[in-house]
Tab-separated table of C-alpha atoms and ligand atoms in Angstrom:
chain	number	residue	atom	x	y	z
A	298	UNK	CA	-1.332	-23.591	-16.602
A	299	UNK	CA	-3.626	-20.765	-17.701
A	300	UNK	CA	-6.154	-21.221	-20.472
A	301	UNK	CA	-4.202	-18.897	-22.754
A	302	UNK	CA	-0.959	-20.764	-22.143
A	303	UNK	CA	-2.656	-24.067	-22.919
A	304	UNK	CA	-4.052	-22.673	-26.139
A	305	UNK	CA	-0.666	-21.256	-27.101
A	306	UNK	CA	0.948	-24.624	-26.463
A	307	UNK	CA	-1.657	-26.364	-28.599
A	308	UNK	CA	-1.104	-23.827	-31.361
A	309	UNK	CA	2.668	-24.388	-31.228
A	310	UNK	CA	2.151	-28.163	-31.333
A	311	UNK	CA	-0.216	-27.821	-34.287
A	312	UNK	CA	2.243	-25.607	-36.137
A	313	UNK	CA	5.083	-28.030	-35.404
A	314	UNK	CA	2.990	-30.932	-36.712
A	315	UNK	CA	2.518	-29.145	-40.025
A	316	UNK	CA	6.205	-28.235	-40.123
A	317	UNK	CA	7.162	-31.855	-39.420
A	318	UNK	CA	4.872	-33.212	-42.102
A	319	UNK	CA	6.343	-30.752	-44.599
A	320	UNK	CA	9.887	-31.456	-43.428
A	321	UNK	CA	9.321	-35.171	-43.903
A	322	UNK	CA	8.736	-34.489	-47.584
A	323	UNK	CA	11.491	-31.976	-48.020
A	324	UNK	CA	14.141	-34.232	-46.478
A	325	UNK	CA	14.399	-36.096	-49.778
A	326	UNK	CA	13.001	-33.707	-52.285
A	327	UNK	CA	10.913	-34.882	-55.174
A	328	UNK	CA	12.252	-34.416	-58.646
A	329	UNK	CA	10.259	-33.567	-61.702
A	330	UNK	CA	11.755	-36.359	-63.804
A	331	UNK	CA	10.081	-39.130	-61.882
A	332	UNK	CA	13.300	-40.377	-60.293
A	333	UNK	CA	12.763	-39.325	-56.701
A	334	UNK	CA	14.184	-41.457	-53.939
A	335	UNK	CA	11.200	-41.140	-51.587
A	336	UNK	CA	8.539	-42.095	-54.099
A	337	UNK	CA	7.353	-38.588	-54.965
A	338	UNK	CA	7.171	-38.544	-58.708
A	339	UNK	CA	6.102	-36.052	-61.338
A	340	UNK	CA	5.658	-33.384	-58.745
A	341	UNK	CA	4.899	-30.700	-61.276
A	342	UNK	CA	1.952	-28.680	-60.039
A	343	UNK	CA	-0.103	-25.895	-61.603
A	344	UNK	CA	-2.027	-23.764	-59.098
A	345	UNK	CA	-4.791	-21.576	-60.484
A	346	UNK	CA	-6.288	-19.012	-58.101
A	347	UNK	CA	-9.172	-16.661	-58.922
A	348	UNK	CA	-7.877	-13.242	-57.924
A	349	UNK	CA	-5.319	-11.265	-55.969
A	350	UNK	CA	-7.982	-8.784	-54.942
A	351	UNK	CA	-8.950	-10.839	-51.904
A	352	UNK	CA	-6.490	-11.474	-49.110
A	353	UNK	CA	-7.465	-15.094	-48.644
A	354	UNK	CA	-6.522	-16.187	-52.193
A	355	UNK	CA	-3.105	-14.547	-51.923
A	356	UNK	CA	-2.476	-16.490	-48.713
A	357	UNK	CA	-3.884	-19.728	-50.123
A	358	UNK	CA	-1.745	-19.588	-53.272
A	359	UNK	CA	1.490	-18.496	-51.675
A	360	UNK	CA	1.328	-20.913	-48.733
A	361	UNK	CA	0.683	-23.910	-50.965
A	362	UNK	CA	3.351	-22.850	-53.445
A	363	UNK	CA	5.938	-22.542	-50.666
A	364	UNK	CA	5.086	-25.889	-49.075
A	365	UNK	CA	5.290	-27.651	-52.442
A	366	UNK	CA	8.502	-25.939	-53.511
A	367	UNK	CA	10.080	-26.741	-50.143
A	368	UNK	CA	9.181	-30.355	-50.850
A	369	UNK	CA	10.981	-30.160	-54.189
A	370	UNK	CA	8.018	-29.733	-56.532
A	371	UNK	CA	7.965	-27.505	-59.573
A	372	UNK	CA	5.103	-25.066	-59.123
A	373	UNK	CA	3.409	-22.619	-61.458
A	374	UNK	CA	1.094	-20.302	-59.484
A	375	UNK	CA	-1.282	-18.085	-61.464
A	376	UNK	CA	-3.973	-15.589	-60.496
A	377	UNK	CA	-6.722	-14.816	-62.997
A	378	UNK	CA	-8.023	-11.386	-62.040
A	379	UNK	CA	-11.532	-12.846	-61.601
A	380	UNK	CA	-11.736	-13.314	-65.413
A	381	UNK	CA	-12.787	-16.756	-66.583
A	382	UNK	CA	-11.070	-16.517	-70.002
A	383	UNK	CA	-7.828	-15.624	-68.284
A	384	UNK	CA	-8.167	-18.581	-65.919
A	385	UNK	CA	-8.837	-20.945	-68.836
A	386	UNK	CA	-5.779	-19.799	-70.775
A	387	UNK	CA	-3.591	-19.963	-67.661
A	388	UNK	CA	-4.668	-23.581	-67.106
A	389	UNK	CA	-4.033	-24.359	-70.806
A	390	UNK	CA	-0.510	-22.986	-70.418
A	391	UNK	CA	0.067	-25.017	-67.263
A	392	UNK	CA	-1.008	-28.216	-69.032
A	393	UNK	CA	1.142	-27.382	-72.056
A	394	UNK	CA	4.009	-26.616	-69.688
A	395	UNK	CA	3.860	-30.108	-68.173
A	396	UNK	CA	1.832	-29.680	-64.964
A	397	UNK	CA	0.656	-33.151	-63.981
A	398	UNK	CA	-1.360	-32.062	-60.980
A	399	UNK	CA	-3.692	-29.084	-61.229
A	400	UNK	CA	-5.053	-27.297	-58.168
A	401	UNK	CA	-7.874	-25.024	-59.269
A	402	UNK	CA	-10.008	-22.538	-57.339
A	403	UNK	CA	-12.518	-21.864	-60.109
A	404	UNK	CA	-13.890	-18.403	-60.809
A	405	UNK	CA	-16.897	-19.907	-62.581
A	406	UNK	CA	-17.325	-23.585	-61.723
A	407	UNK	CA	-19.331	-24.248	-64.898
A	408	UNK	CA	-16.951	-23.222	-67.674
A	409	UNK	CA	-13.834	-25.325	-67.119
A	410	UNK	CA	-14.996	-28.638	-68.670
A	411	UNK	CA	-13.297	-28.114	-72.085
A	412	UNK	CA	-9.923	-27.137	-70.622
A	413	UNK	CA	-10.096	-30.086	-68.216
A	414	UNK	CA	-10.675	-32.390	-71.225
A	415	UNK	CA	-7.329	-31.152	-72.504
A	416	UNK	CA	-5.766	-31.697	-69.074
A	417	UNK	CA	-7.018	-35.307	-68.941
A	418	UNK	CA	-5.518	-36.025	-72.369
A	419	UNK	CA	-2.182	-35.142	-70.755
A	420	UNK	CA	-3.014	-37.421	-67.781
A	421	UNK	CA	-3.214	-34.584	-65.316
A	422	UNK	CA	-4.941	-35.115	-61.965
A	423	UNK	CA	-7.288	-32.297	-61.007
A	424	UNK	CA	-8.007	-31.088	-57.469
A	425	UNK	CA	-10.833	-28.580	-57.100
A	426	UNK	CA	-9.628	-26.171	-54.422
A	427	UNK	CA	-12.216	-24.600	-52.111
A	428	UNK	CA	-14.785	-24.307	-54.966
A	429	UNK	CA	-16.230	-27.252	-56.872
A	430	UNK	CA	-15.858	-27.556	-60.664
A	431	UNK	CA	-19.119	-28.618	-62.307
A	432	UNK	CA	-20.218	-30.480	-65.422
A	433	UNK	CA	-17.139	-32.605	-66.010
A	434	UNK	CA	-15.856	-36.084	-65.167
A	435	UNK	CA	-12.363	-34.671	-65.121
A	436	UNK	CA	-12.195	-33.455	-61.573
A	437	UNK	CA	-10.631	-36.052	-59.321
A	438	UNK	CA	-10.794	-34.603	-55.805
A	439	UNK	CA	-12.255	-31.668	-53.959
A	440	UNK	CA	-10.724	-30.074	-50.857
A	441	UNK	CA	-12.744	-27.446	-49.056
A	442	UNK	CA	-14.337	-26.358	-45.824
A	443	UNK	CA	-17.818	-27.552	-45.008
A	444	UNK	CA	-19.548	-24.789	-46.970
A	445	UNK	CA	-23.068	-25.573	-45.764
A	446	UNK	CA	-21.801	-25.402	-42.190
A	447	UNK	CA	-20.327	-21.935	-42.846
A	448	UNK	CA	-23.883	-20.751	-43.553
A	449	UNK	CA	-25.332	-22.697	-40.629
A	450	UNK	CA	-22.887	-21.002	-38.250
A	451	UNK	CA	-23.919	-17.569	-39.567
A	452	UNK	CA	-27.630	-18.407	-39.276
A	453	UNK	CA	-27.248	-19.853	-35.776
A	454	UNK	CA	-25.248	-16.848	-34.628
A	455	UNK	CA	-28.112	-14.561	-35.687
A	456	UNK	CA	-30.673	-16.907	-34.120
A	457	UNK	CA	-28.851	-16.849	-30.771
A	458	UNK	CA	-28.000	-13.159	-30.671
A	459	UNK	CA	-31.579	-12.133	-31.390
A	460	UNK	CA	-33.180	-14.739	-29.121
A	461	UNK	CA	-35.285	-16.045	-32.010
A	462	UNK	CA	-35.734	-19.459	-30.389
A	463	UNK	CA	-37.359	-17.647	-27.439
A	464	UNK	CA	-39.845	-16.050	-29.800
A	465	UNK	CA	-38.297	-12.557	-29.833
A	466	UNK	CA	-38.873	-10.155	-32.722
A	467	UNK	CA	-39.790	-8.751	-35.123
A	468	UNK	CA	-36.342	-7.689	-36.354
A	469	UNK	CA	-35.461	-6.110	-39.701
A	470	UNK	CA	-33.164	-8.397	-41.674
A	471	UNK	CA	-31.341	-7.729	-44.939
A	472	UNK	CA	-29.956	-10.907	-46.483
A	473	UNK	CA	-27.157	-11.054	-49.071
A	474	UNK	CA	-25.706	-13.964	-51.037
A	475	UNK	CA	-22.392	-14.554	-52.809
A	476	UNK	CA	-21.443	-14.592	-56.466
A	477	UNK	CA	-23.959	-16.501	-58.643
A	478	UNK	CA	-21.119	-18.206	-60.582
A	479	UNK	CA	-19.481	-19.613	-57.418
A	480	UNK	CA	-20.752	-23.053	-56.484
A	481	UNK	CA	-19.976	-22.368	-52.803
A	482	UNK	CA	-22.373	-19.439	-52.627
A	483	UNK	CA	-25.485	-21.597	-52.733
A	484	UNK	CA	-24.184	-23.800	-49.910
A	485	UNK	CA	-23.420	-20.760	-47.742
A	486	UNK	CA	-26.869	-19.367	-48.399
A	487	UNK	CA	-28.790	-22.597	-47.820
A	488	UNK	CA	-26.921	-23.259	-44.582
A	489	UNK	CA	-27.990	-19.855	-43.243
A	490	UNK	CA	-31.453	-19.736	-44.801
A	491	UNK	CA	-32.422	-23.155	-43.464
A	492	UNK	CA	-31.967	-21.653	-39.991
A	493	UNK	CA	-33.474	-18.208	-40.702
A	494	UNK	CA	-36.316	-18.742	-43.148
A	495	UNK	CA	-38.678	-20.324	-40.564
A	496	UNK	CA	-38.398	-17.089	-38.552
A	497	UNK	CA	-39.206	-15.047	-41.667
A	498	UNK	CA	-42.289	-17.199	-42.124
A	499	UNK	CA	-43.290	-16.665	-38.495
A	500	UNK	CA	-42.792	-12.907	-38.802
A	501	UNK	CA	-39.960	-12.743	-36.220
A	502	UNK	CA	-37.671	-11.638	-39.037
A	503	UNK	CA	-38.989	-9.084	-41.499
A	504	UNK	CA	-37.213	-8.118	-44.723
A	505	UNK	CA	-38.284	-4.535	-45.516
A	506	UNK	CA	-36.543	-4.530	-48.933
A	507	UNK	CA	-38.488	-7.635	-49.942
A	508	UNK	CA	-35.178	-9.277	-50.940
A	509	UNK	CA	-35.951	-12.525	-49.159
A	510	UNK	CA	-35.578	-15.530	-51.473
A	511	UNK	CA	-38.674	-17.744	-51.420
A	512	UNK	CA	-36.489	-20.819	-51.113
A	513	UNK	CA	-32.847	-21.900	-51.036
A	514	UNK	CA	-32.967	-22.396	-54.819
A	515	UNK	CA	-33.767	-18.751	-55.355
A	516	UNK	CA	-30.561	-17.533	-53.697
A	517	UNK	CA	-28.940	-16.132	-56.848
A	518	UNK	CA	-31.637	-13.423	-56.990
A	519	UNK	CA	-29.753	-11.660	-54.179
A	520	UNK	CA	-26.240	-12.755	-55.259
A	521	UNK	CA	-23.469	-10.165	-55.562
A	522	UNK	CA	-21.469	-10.790	-58.737
A	523	UNK	CA	-17.748	-11.417	-58.184
A	524	UNK	CA	-18.134	-11.058	-54.406
A	525	UNK	CA	-17.382	-7.370	-55.001
A	526	UNK	CA	-17.368	-5.037	-51.973
A	527	UNK	CA	-18.414	-2.011	-54.038
A	528	UNK	CA	-21.413	-3.872	-55.490
A	529	UNK	CA	-22.509	-4.952	-52.005
A	530	UNK	CA	-22.133	-1.360	-50.843
A	531	UNK	CA	-24.246	-0.036	-53.742
A	532	UNK	CA	-26.922	-2.664	-53.094
A	533	UNK	CA	-27.045	-1.790	-49.394
A	534	UNK	CA	-27.178	1.946	-50.265
A	535	UNK	CA	-30.220	1.218	-52.447
A	536	UNK	CA	-31.974	-0.834	-49.820
A	537	UNK	CA	-31.346	1.778	-47.111
A	538	UNK	CA	-32.488	4.745	-49.171
A	539	UNK	CA	-35.552	3.033	-50.636
A	540	UNK	CA	-36.887	0.998	-47.727
A	541	UNK	CA	-35.560	2.497	-44.515
A	542	UNK	CA	-37.337	5.804	-44.306
A	543	UNK	CA	-38.468	7.452	-41.090
A	544	UNK	CA	-37.505	5.542	-37.947
A	545	UNK	CA	-37.054	2.203	-39.678
A	546	UNK	CA	-33.637	0.676	-38.805
A	547	UNK	CA	-31.791	-2.425	-39.944
A	548	UNK	CA	-31.275	-4.859	-37.055
A	549	UNK	CA	-29.346	-7.599	-38.808
A	550	UNK	CA	-27.517	-8.223	-42.081
A	551	UNK	CA	-26.752	-11.723	-43.294
A	552	UNK	CA	-23.498	-11.251	-45.182
A	553	UNK	CA	-21.995	-14.485	-46.543
A	554	UNK	CA	-18.392	-13.279	-46.415
A	555	UNK	CA	-16.031	-10.529	-45.367
A	556	UNK	CA	-15.669	-8.786	-48.731
A	557	UNK	CA	-19.427	-8.191	-48.850
A	558	UNK	CA	-19.486	-7.241	-45.172
A	559	UNK	CA	-16.895	-4.493	-45.768
A	560	UNK	CA	-19.121	-2.912	-48.445
A	561	UNK	CA	-22.230	-3.242	-46.290
A	562	UNK	CA	-20.445	-1.667	-43.318
A	563	UNK	CA	-19.305	1.285	-45.462
A	564	UNK	CA	-22.890	1.783	-46.597
A	565	UNK	CA	-24.237	1.676	-43.042
A	566	UNK	CA	-21.598	4.164	-41.952
A	567	UNK	CA	-22.519	6.647	-44.670
A	568	UNK	CA	-26.186	6.275	-43.695
A	569	UNK	CA	-25.266	7.344	-40.155
A	570	UNK	CA	-25.137	3.983	-38.342
A	571	UNK	CA	-22.399	3.913	-35.683
A	572	UNK	CA	-21.203	1.065	-33.420
A	573	UNK	CA	-23.237	0.856	-30.244
A	574	UNK	CA	-26.450	-0.574	-28.897
A	575	UNK	CA	-28.559	-0.006	-32.023
A	576	UNK	CA	-25.895	-1.053	-34.548
A	577	UNK	CA	-26.988	-4.100	-36.583
A	578	UNK	CA	-25.600	-7.606	-36.270
A	579	UNK	CA	-23.418	-8.322	-39.329
A	580	UNK	CA	-21.990	-11.712	-40.222
A	581	UNK	CA	-18.934	-12.534	-42.340
A	582	UNK	CA	-16.499	-15.227	-43.407
A	583	UNK	CA	-12.707	-15.484	-43.917
A	584	UNK	CA	-11.217	-13.452	-41.031
A	585	UNK	CA	-9.711	-10.902	-43.422
A	586	UNK	CA	-7.561	-8.345	-41.595
A	587	UNK	CA	-9.866	-5.387	-42.304
A	588	UNK	CA	-12.857	-7.350	-41.015
A	589	UNK	CA	-11.090	-8.529	-37.885
A	590	UNK	CA	-10.307	-4.872	-37.205
A	591	UNK	CA	-13.993	-4.111	-37.816
A	592	UNK	CA	-14.917	-6.812	-35.287
A	593	UNK	CA	-12.585	-5.272	-32.711
A	594	UNK	CA	-14.108	-1.843	-33.429
A	595	UNK	CA	-17.695	-3.101	-33.102
A	596	UNK	CA	-18.508	-2.609	-36.814
A	597	UNK	CA	-18.902	-6.328	-37.557
A	598	UNK	CA	-20.237	-8.981	-35.191
A	599	UNK	CA	-18.496	-12.167	-36.260
A	600	UNK	CA	-16.656	-13.934	-39.032
A	601	UNK	CA	-16.537	-17.606	-39.915
A	602	UNK	CA	-12.872	-18.485	-39.868
A	603	UNK	CA	-11.524	-21.019	-42.311
A	604	UNK	CA	-7.873	-21.658	-41.509
A	605	UNK	CA	-6.467	-21.622	-45.031
A	606	UNK	CA	-3.231	-23.160	-43.710
A	607	UNK	CA	-5.183	-26.325	-42.887
A	608	UNK	CA	-6.672	-26.370	-46.391
A	609	UNK	CA	-3.216	-25.922	-47.906
A	610	UNK	CA	-1.871	-28.731	-45.757
A	611	UNK	CA	-4.746	-31.019	-46.800
A	612	UNK	CA	-4.084	-30.341	-50.498
A	613	UNK	CA	-0.374	-30.863	-49.899
A	614	UNK	CA	-1.187	-34.307	-48.441
A	615	UNK	CA	-3.403	-35.083	-51.444
A	616	UNK	CA	-0.627	-34.132	-53.855
A	617	UNK	CA	1.861	-36.273	-51.938
A	618	UNK	CA	-0.454	-39.279	-52.193
A	619	UNK	CA	-1.262	-38.688	-55.875
A	620	UNK	CA	2.403	-38.313	-56.779
A	621	UNK	CA	3.255	-41.472	-54.834
A	622	UNK	CA	0.408	-43.400	-56.484
A	623	UNK	CA	-1.216	-43.925	-53.104
A	624	UNK	CA	-4.869	-43.706	-52.142
A	625	UNK	CA	-5.967	-40.132	-51.442
A	626	UNK	CA	-7.695	-39.644	-48.092
A	627	UNK	CA	-11.190	-38.134	-48.318
A	628	UNK	CA	-13.959	-37.798	-45.718
A	629	UNK	CA	-17.055	-37.105	-47.827
A	630	UNK	CA	-18.253	-39.099	-50.807
A	631	UNK	CA	-21.845	-37.941	-51.060
A	632	UNK	CA	-22.308	-34.179	-50.775
A	633	UNK	CA	-20.595	-32.696	-53.818
A	634	UNK	CA	-22.323	-33.854	-56.999
A	635	UNK	CA	-20.977	-31.769	-59.864
A	636	UNK	CA	-23.672	-32.878	-62.308
A	637	UNK	CA	-21.485	-35.631	-63.779
A	638	UNK	CA	-20.322	-37.388	-60.645
A	639	UNK	CA	-20.019	-37.128	-56.907
A	640	UNK	CA	-16.533	-35.774	-56.387
A	641	UNK	CA	-14.590	-37.409	-53.512
A	642	UNK	CA	-14.038	-34.587	-51.061
A	643	UNK	CA	-12.203	-33.652	-47.929
A	644	UNK	CA	-14.213	-31.190	-45.840
A	645	UNK	CA	-12.566	-29.164	-43.095
A	646	UNK	CA	-14.341	-27.586	-40.176
A	647	UNK	CA	-15.032	-23.819	-40.147
A	648	UNK	CA	-15.438	-21.966	-36.840
A	649	UNK	CA	-16.975	-18.788	-35.527
A	650	UNK	CA	-14.736	-15.934	-34.398
A	651	UNK	CA	-16.141	-13.045	-32.340
A	652	UNK	CA	-14.312	-10.192	-30.635
A	653	UNK	CA	-13.287	-12.255	-27.607
A	654	UNK	CA	-11.744	-14.982	-29.797
A	655	UNK	CA	-9.485	-12.776	-31.898
A	656	UNK	CA	-6.450	-13.162	-29.654
A	657	UNK	CA	-6.840	-16.850	-28.806
A	658	UNK	CA	-7.925	-18.174	-32.200
A	659	UNK	CA	-6.399	-15.864	-34.795
A	660	UNK	CA	-3.331	-14.354	-33.197
A	661	UNK	CA	-2.073	-17.064	-30.833
A	662	UNK	CA	-2.327	-19.562	-33.698
A	663	UNK	CA	-0.221	-17.287	-35.922
A	664	UNK	CA	-2.979	-16.855	-38.538
A	665	UNK	CA	-2.750	-13.067	-38.093
A	666	UNK	CA	-0.191	-10.827	-36.425
A	667	UNK	CA	-1.384	-8.576	-33.605
A	668	UNK	CA	-0.050	-5.614	-35.599
A	669	UNK	CA	-2.212	-6.640	-38.610
A	670	UNK	CA	-5.304	-5.741	-36.625
A	671	UNK	CA	-4.001	-2.833	-34.595
A	672	UNK	CA	-3.383	-4.786	-31.357
B	1378	BGC	C1	-14.752	-18.779	-50.669
B	1378	BGC	C2	-14.832	-17.720	-49.609
B	1378	BGC	C3	-14.556	-16.360	-50.209
B	1378	BGC	C4	-15.361	-16.141	-51.477
B	1378	BGC	C5	-14.941	-14.885	-52.200
B	1378	BGC	C6	-15.672	-18.439	-51.798
B	1378	BGC	O1	-15.665	-19.416	-52.771
B	1378	BGC	O2	-15.066	-20.052	-50.123
B	1378	BGC	O3	-13.906	-18.005	-48.583
B	1378	BGC	O4	-14.884	-15.357	-49.310
B	1378	BGC	O5	-15.221	-17.217	-52.358
B	1378	BGC	O6	-13.654	-14.969	-52.681
């Protein structure tokens, strides 16, 4: 059996396992009046996603909604246009409408405490989805990918590609960080900066723009509000025009995710950079279609892939357990302190995707279609 065939078989088996676990629930659908035959009760779920402007959140919301509805749950899925007030009022409406389980990917993890007080008065169970919710006791579980590891993988990729362990350098680095209101952004940054900062100190990495945080805690100084591609592009335009004069070239850009990477790549393109030997290394995260195309075209070096289907399946399992009054499985009870408590979490494993992995990891597993990325 060839390697590719083995991988395909594994992917089919994995997909069938998810289908079976979902089918097991849908065989005797839950009811919303608490009278289900298979023990699923009060399966009335409100899902609150941050925005439709990013591919991943559309997939996350729709996949989870479908799995839950197939299992007989009532689901209200809302997107908040990246506006915190809108997210708060959508959650209020879900609580008023009878949602007993809330799945929330917060826009700003610090502003939801009051609305979650209301949710608790109605006995709702709250799952923080992908992003932690801070400053409240009223968040029961957290399901996410290992966010620190996402950053570590980006940092290690840069370390290996540039031969930093072998003492090579100096290389010009431009680091970026995610949205200051997103709790994940500091984990992504620290994961990467813990690998890269020692090389900045040794002079193997140089940051011509001076935008090198002094420590992990200083990450928000280079954060891009709302993870907006156009803001990342404008920031990169500024750095290139102000600090890269003469022969000075960027060798590497630490981008925490794909939406920032797209903006950075557009900026590089308009400054005359073209794929080839002297094109910079650029990191990313999410395996968005446009970025996977960019990887195939040599405009982006890698992305950290988080299989959102696995996250959806994990949250589905949590909801099943909550509704059945059973213990919810978690695998981390120490990392995610939200200021009020350490939230019991389930962390999934992210993985690096480079050009050679696109077929085997993203397409053979069904995460993307070949036609999505021009293959
Ligand atoms: C998510 C990333 C995403 C970013 C922007 C983060 O909280 O974990 O996957 O790229 O938000 O939406």
